[in-house]
Amino acid sequence: MSYLDAVIDSSLRKPLVVDLDLILVDPLNRTYFGNQNPTGPDAFTTSERIIIEDAPVGNYSLLIRSSKYPFNHSVQYSLVIKGGFNNTDFEKNPISNSIFLSQDNYFDCTDGSKGNCNCNSHTTGYICEYNVTDVNGTVNLTFQPKEIKFFKTNPMAKSYIYINATNLNASIHYCVSKKKFRRIADSGVTCNYTEGELLNFFSSRRELYFALYAVTSKPIETKIDFGILQTPTVETPKTPSPTFSIVNIGRISPFELMADVVCVIMLIIVIMRCLKKPPPNRSQKGRKYGLVVPIKTSGRALETDDQTLIVDKNPFYAEQAAYQNRDMQNVEIQSL
């Protein structure tokens, strides 16, 4: 499966704005996530694949699940299926079996939930594949590549929660929300990252949910300090460097810079044209010539057959184009 993500706002600081996940359930009710990720769905790429060795015979359920994104927009994707079946035998494998929207639960859940499993307060995800750990203090963590860990803290109302990563070689990313969430790309989830700097979050509720992951190609160990402060720290965290970020943060692409320059130039031209008083029209050879007619006006635009003239409010004069007919005899003056 492959798709194009929506335009990324750098202020979001998320790997993906729209996270589509490829999930396969085999005849034995075993669940496979995209790119053979053992810890859960892959939240960091727009191309996923699943390979099944010694695939059992039977019916398979292929699911495309999406994160909650904050805009009304359809995301198109491409899907290719290849395996030990005759893809030209349309009688056994009819092409009429099209993709359809379903609220049914295809996972191995017994809670009667629709779409996804209903998780308790200590689990989250499509099939509750993530544990949500209560933390307050120091924890030692080992992050695998593309592994996301979920946490929950219970501060007092109007307190400050901070996270401090002690491994300066680890780029620890965090996402935080006042509600439990399944995917770090979900709307309402705020993401950022740290390289050993103290981070503060203001909470007006009794619960705050975190997700942490490390940008790494191999397992990495780090110590994370979770704490609660009644007053904010006086230290100001440094602006995160975009070096280790999945997306470029704080950088302006050449295309965006060029677009900004063009917009500024166009704005300057418009302002100059608005401030410039139109010169009086002079007689011209041909079928058109100009006349100056004193007209009281409220400053509205005067429209002629082939142009629009902006009326000068002061001294209440408007230059109007006068047009001669084909016989060059009758002249019409347009006025309000």
C-alpha positions as CSV (number, residue, x, y, z in Angstrom):
1,M,0.0,0.0,0.0
2,S,1.2,3.5,-0.8
3,Y,-0.2,7.0,-0.6
4,L,0.7,10.6,-0.4
5,D,0.5,12.4,2.9
6,A,-1.3,15.7,3.2
7,V,0.8,18.9,3.2
8,I,2.7,19.0,6.5
9,D,2.5,22.0,8.7
10,S,6.0,22.2,10.4
11,S,4.4,23.5,13.6
12,L,2.7,20.0,14.0
13,R,6.1,18.3,14.3
14,K,4.6,14.9,13.5
15,P,6.0,12.2,11.3
16,L,2.7,12.1,9.4
17,V,-0.4,14.2,9.2
18,V,-2.5,11.4,7.8
19,D,-1.4,7.9,9.0
20,L,-2.9,5.0,7.0
21,D,-2.1,1.6,8.4
22,L,-2.1,-1.7,6.5
23,I,-3.4,-4.5,8.7
24,L,-4.0,-8.1,7.7
25,V,-6.0,-10.8,9.6
26,D,-5.4,-14.3,8.4
27,P,-7.7,-17.3,8.7
28,L,-6.2,-18.2,12.1
29,N,-7.1,-14.7,13.4
30,R,-3.5,-13.7,13.5
31,T,-2.9,-10.0,13.0
32,Y,-0.1,-8.6,10.8
33,F,1.0,-5.0,10.7
34,G,2.6,-3.1,7.9
35,N,6.3,-3.6,7.2
36,Q,6.3,-6.6,9.6
37,N,6.6,-4.1,12.5
38,P,6.5,-6.3,15.6
39,T,5.5,-3.6,18.1
40,G,2.4,-2.2,16.3
41,P,1.4,-0.3,13.1
42,D,4.1,1.7,11.3
43,A,3.5,5.3,12.1
44,F,6.5,6.7,10.2
45,T,6.0,5.9,6.5
46,T,3.5,6.2,3.7
47,S,4.5,2.9,2.1
48,E,3.7,-0.4,3.8
49,R,3.8,-4.0,2.8
50,I,3.1,-7.4,4.5
51,I,4.7,-10.6,3.6
52,I,3.4,-13.9,4.9
53,E,5.6,-17.0,4.8
54,D,3.7,-20.3,4.5
55,A,0.3,-18.6,4.3
56,P,-2.6,-20.7,5.5
57,V,-5.4,-21.5,3.2
58,G,-8.6,-19.6,3.8
59,N,-10.2,-16.1,3.8
60,Y,-8.1,-13.1,4.7
61,S,-9.3,-9.7,5.9
62,L,-7.2,-6.8,4.6
63,L,-7.8,-3.6,6.5
64,I,-6.9,0.0,5.8
65,R,-7.2,2.0,9.0
66,S,-6.7,5.8,9.3
67,S,-5.7,8.2,12.0
68,K,-8.1,11.0,13.0
69,Y,-7.0,14.1,10.9
70,P,-8.4,17.6,11.5
71,F,-9.8,18.3,8.0
72,N,-12.5,17.0,5.7
73,H,-10.4,15.5,3.0
74,S,-10.2,12.1,1.3
75,V,-6.9,10.4,1.1
76,Q,-6.4,8.1,-1.9
77,Y,-4.1,5.1,-1.8
78,S,-2.8,2.4,-4.1
79,L,-3.1,-1.3,-3.1
80,V,-1.4,-4.3,-4.7
81,I,-2.1,-7.9,-3.7
82,K,0.2,-10.7,-5.0
83,G,0.3,-14.3,-3.8
84,G,-0.4,-18.0,-4.5
85,F,-3.7,-17.5,-6.2
86,N,-4.7,-17.2,-9.9
87,N,-5.4,-13.5,-10.4
88,T,-6.8,-14.2,-13.9
89,D,-9.4,-16.6,-12.7
90,F,-12.3,-14.2,-12.3
91,E,-14.7,-17.0,-11.4
92,K,-12.8,-18.0,-8.2
93,N,-11.4,-14.5,-7.6
94,P,-14.1,-12.1,-8.9
95,I,-13.0,-8.5,-9.5
96,S,-16.3,-7.4,-8.2
97,N,-15.0,-7.9,-4.6
98,S,-14.3,-4.2,-4.3
99,I,-13.0,-2.3,-1.3
100,F,-15.8,-1.1,1.0
101,L,-16.3,0.9,4.2
102,S,-17.1,-1.2,7.2
103,Q,-17.6,-0.6,10.9
104,D,-17.3,-4.3,11.6
105,N,-14.6,-5.6,14.0
106,Y,-12.3,-8.0,12.1
107,F,-9.9,-8.4,15.1
108,D,-9.9,-11.1,17.7
109,C,-11.9,-9.1,20.2
110,T,-14.7,-10.5,22.3
111,D,-16.0,-7.2,23.7
112,G,-18.6,-6.5,21.0
113,S,-16.8,-3.4,19.9
114,K,-17.1,-1.9,16.4
115,G,-14.1,-1.2,14.2
116,N,-11.5,-1.4,16.9
117,C,-11.2,-3.2,20.1
118,N,-12.4,-1.4,23.3
119,C,-9.3,-1.0,25.4
120,N,-9.2,-0.5,29.1
121,S,-7.5,2.5,30.8
122,H,-4.1,0.8,30.6
123,T,-4.1,-0.2,26.9
124,T,-4.6,1.5,23.6
125,G,-4.3,0.9,19.9
126,Y,-6.4,-0.9,17.3
127,I,-6.2,-4.2,19.1
128,C,-5.0,-2.8,22.5
129,E,-1.5,-3.6,21.4
130,Y,0.1,-0.8,23.4
131,N,0.4,-0.7,27.2
132,V,-0.3,2.6,28.9
133,T,2.0,2.9,31.9
134,D,1.4,5.1,34.9
135,V,4.6,7.1,35.6
136,N,5.8,9.7,38.0
137,G,9.6,9.7,38.5
138,T,12.5,8.1,36.7
139,V,12.2,5.2,34.4
140,N,14.8,3.4,32.3
141,L,13.6,2.6,28.8
142,T,14.9,0.8,25.8
143,F,13.5,1.9,22.4
144,Q,13.4,-0.4,19.4
145,P,13.3,1.2,15.9
146,K,9.8,2.5,15.2
147,E,8.6,1.5,18.7
148,I,6.2,3.8,20.5
149,K,5.6,3.7,24.2
150,F,2.5,5.1,25.9
151,F,2.4,6.6,29.4
152,K,-0.1,8.3,31.7
153,T,0.5,10.7,34.6
154,N,-2.0,12.0,37.1
155,P,-0.9,15.5,38.2
156,M,-2.8,17.8,40.4
157,A,-5.0,20.4,38.7
158,K,-3.0,23.3,37.2
159,S,0.4,21.8,37.6
160,Y,3.4,21.5,35.2
161,I,4.6,18.2,33.9
162,Y,8.1,17.8,32.6
163,I,10.1,15.2,30.8
164,N,13.8,15.1,30.9
165,A,15.8,12.7,28.6
166,T,19.3,12.0,30.0
167,N,20.8,10.3,27.0
168,L,22.1,13.2,24.9
169,N,22.7,10.9,22.0
170,A,19.1,10.0,21.7
171,S,16.5,12.2,19.9
172,I,13.5,11.4,22.0
173,H,10.2,12.5,20.5
174,Y,7.1,12.9,22.6
175,C,3.4,13.4,21.9
176,V,0.9,14.6,24.5
177,S,-2.8,14.8,24.8
178,K,-5.4,15.3,27.5
179,K,-7.3,12.3,26.2
180,K,-6.1,8.8,25.5
181,F,-5.2,8.3,21.8
182,R,-4.5,5.4,19.5
183,R,-2.2,7.1,17.0
184,I,0.4,9.8,17.4
185,A,-1.0,11.4,14.1
186,D,-4.5,11.8,15.6
187,S,-5.9,15.3,15.8
188,G,-5.7,16.9,19.2
189,V,-2.3,15.4,19.9
190,T,0.7,17.8,20.2
191,C,4.1,16.5,19.4
192,N,7.7,17.8,19.9
193,Y,11.0,16.4,20.8
194,T,14.0,16.9,23.1
195,E,17.7,16.2,23.2
196,G,18.2,16.4,27.0
197,E,16.3,19.6,27.6
198,L,13.7,20.1,30.2
199,L,10.2,20.4,28.7
200,N,7.1,21.8,30.4
201,F,3.4,21.1,29.8
202,F,0.6,22.9,31.5
203,S,-2.3,20.7,32.5
204,S,-5.7,21.7,33.7
205,R,-6.9,18.1,34.1
206,R,-6.0,15.3,36.4
207,E,-4.7,13.0,33.6
208,L,-2.2,13.6,30.8
209,Y,-1.3,11.0,28.2
210,F,2.1,10.7,26.6
211,A,3.7,8.8,23.7
212,L,7.4,8.5,23.4
213,Y,9.6,7.2,20.6
214,A,13.2,7.5,19.6
215,V,14.6,8.2,16.1
216,T,17.1,5.4,15.8
217,S,18.0,2.5,13.5
218,K,19.1,0.2,16.4
219,P,17.9,-0.3,20.0
220,I,18.8,2.6,22.3
221,E,18.6,2.9,26.1
222,T,17.8,6.2,27.9
223,K,16.6,7.4,31.2
224,I,13.4,9.5,31.3
225,D,12.5,11.7,34.3
226,F,8.8,12.4,34.7
227,G,8.0,15.0,37.2
228,I,5.3,17.4,38.5
229,L,6.0,21.0,39.3
230,Q,3.6,23.5,41.0
231,T,5.4,26.4,39.3
232,P,7.0,26.5,35.8
233,T,10.8,26.1,35.6
234,V,12.8,29.2,35.0
235,E,14.9,27.4,32.4
236,T,13.9,28.1,28.8
237,P,14.4,25.0,26.6
238,K,16.5,25.6,23.5
239,T,14.8,25.4,20.2
240,P,14.9,21.8,19.1
241,S,17.4,21.1,16.3
242,P,15.9,19.7,13.1
243,T,19.0,17.5,12.6
244,F,17.5,14.3,14.0
245,S,13.9,15.1,13.2
246,I,11.9,12.9,10.9
247,V,10.5,16.0,9.2
248,N,12.4,19.2,8.6
249,I,11.4,21.6,11.4
250,G,12.0,25.3,11.2
251,R,13.4,25.2,7.7
252,I,11.9,27.0,4.7
253,S,12.1,25.1,1.4
254,P,13.3,27.0,-1.7
255,F,9.8,26.7,-3.2
256,E,8.2,28.3,-0.1
257,L,10.8,31.1,-0.1
258,M,10.2,31.8,-3.7
259,A,6.4,31.9,-3.2
260,D,6.8,34.3,-0.3
261,V,9.0,36.6,-2.4
262,V,6.4,36.6,-5.2
263,C,3.6,37.4,-2.8
264,V,5.5,40.3,-1.3
265,I,6.3,41.7,-4.8
266,M,2.6,41.4,-5.8
267,L,1.5,43.1,-2.6
268,I,3.9,46.0,-3.2
269,I,2.7,46.5,-6.8
270,V,-1.0,46.5,-5.6
271,I,-0.2,49.1,-2.9
272,M,1.7,51.3,-5.4
273,R,-1.2,51.2,-7.9
274,C,-3.7,52.0,-5.2
275,L,-1.7,55.0,-4.0
276,K,-1.0,56.3,-7.5
277,K,-3.6,58.8,-8.8
278,P,-4.7,58.0,-12.3
279,P,-3.5,60.6,-14.9
280,P,-6.1,62.3,-17.0
281,N,-6.9,60.5,-20.3
282,R,-5.8,62.2,-23.4
283,S,-7.3,62.0,-26.8
284,Q,-6.1,59.0,-28.7
285,K,-6.2,58.1,-32.3
286,G,-8.7,55.4,-33.1
287,R,-12.1,54.5,-31.8
288,K,-11.5,55.4,-28.1
289,Y,-10.8,58.6,-26.4
290,G,-11.2,59.9,-22.8
291,L,-13.2,62.6,-21.2
292,V,-13.2,63.9,-17.6
293,V,-16.6,64.2,-16.1
294,P,-17.3,65.7,-12.6
295,I,-19.5,63.0,-10.8
296,K,-20.4,62.8,-7.1
297,T,-19.6,59.3,-5.9
298,S,-19.3,57.1,-2.9
299,G,-16.0,55.6,-4.0
300,R,-17.4,52.5,-5.8
301,A,-15.9,51.0,-8.9
302,L,-17.2,52.2,-12.2
303,E,-17.4,49.4,-14.8
304,T,-17.3,50.1,-18.5
305,D,-17.5,47.6,-21.4
306,D,-13.9,46.5,-21.2
307,Q,-12.4,47.8,-18.0
308,T,-13.0,48.9,-14.4
309,L,-12.1,52.3,-13.2
310,I,-11.7,53.1,-9.5
311,V,-13.3,56.4,-8.6
312,D,-11.2,59.0,-6.9
313,K,-13.0,60.2,-3.7
314,N,-11.1,63.4,-3.5
315,P,-12.0,65.8,-5.2
316,F,-14.9,63.7,-6.3
317,Y,-14.0,63.4,-9.9
318,A,-14.0,60.3,-11.9
319,E,-12.3,59.7,-15.2
320,Q,-14.6,57.8,-17.5
321,A,-13.9,56.2,-20.8
322,A,-16.0,57.6,-23.6
323,Y,-16.7,55.3,-26.6
324,Q,-17.6,56.3,-30.0
325,N,-19.9,54.0,-32.0
326,R,-18.9,52.5,-35.4
327,D,-20.1,55.6,-37.3
328,M,-17.9,57.8,-35.0
329,Q,-20.9,60.0,-34.4
330,N,-22.5,59.3,-31.0
331,V,-20.5,59.4,-27.8
332,E,-21.7,57.7,-24.6
333,I,-20.5,58.7,-21.1
334,Q,-20.8,56.0,-18.4
335,S,-21.6,57.4,-14.9
336,L,-23.0,56.2,-11.6
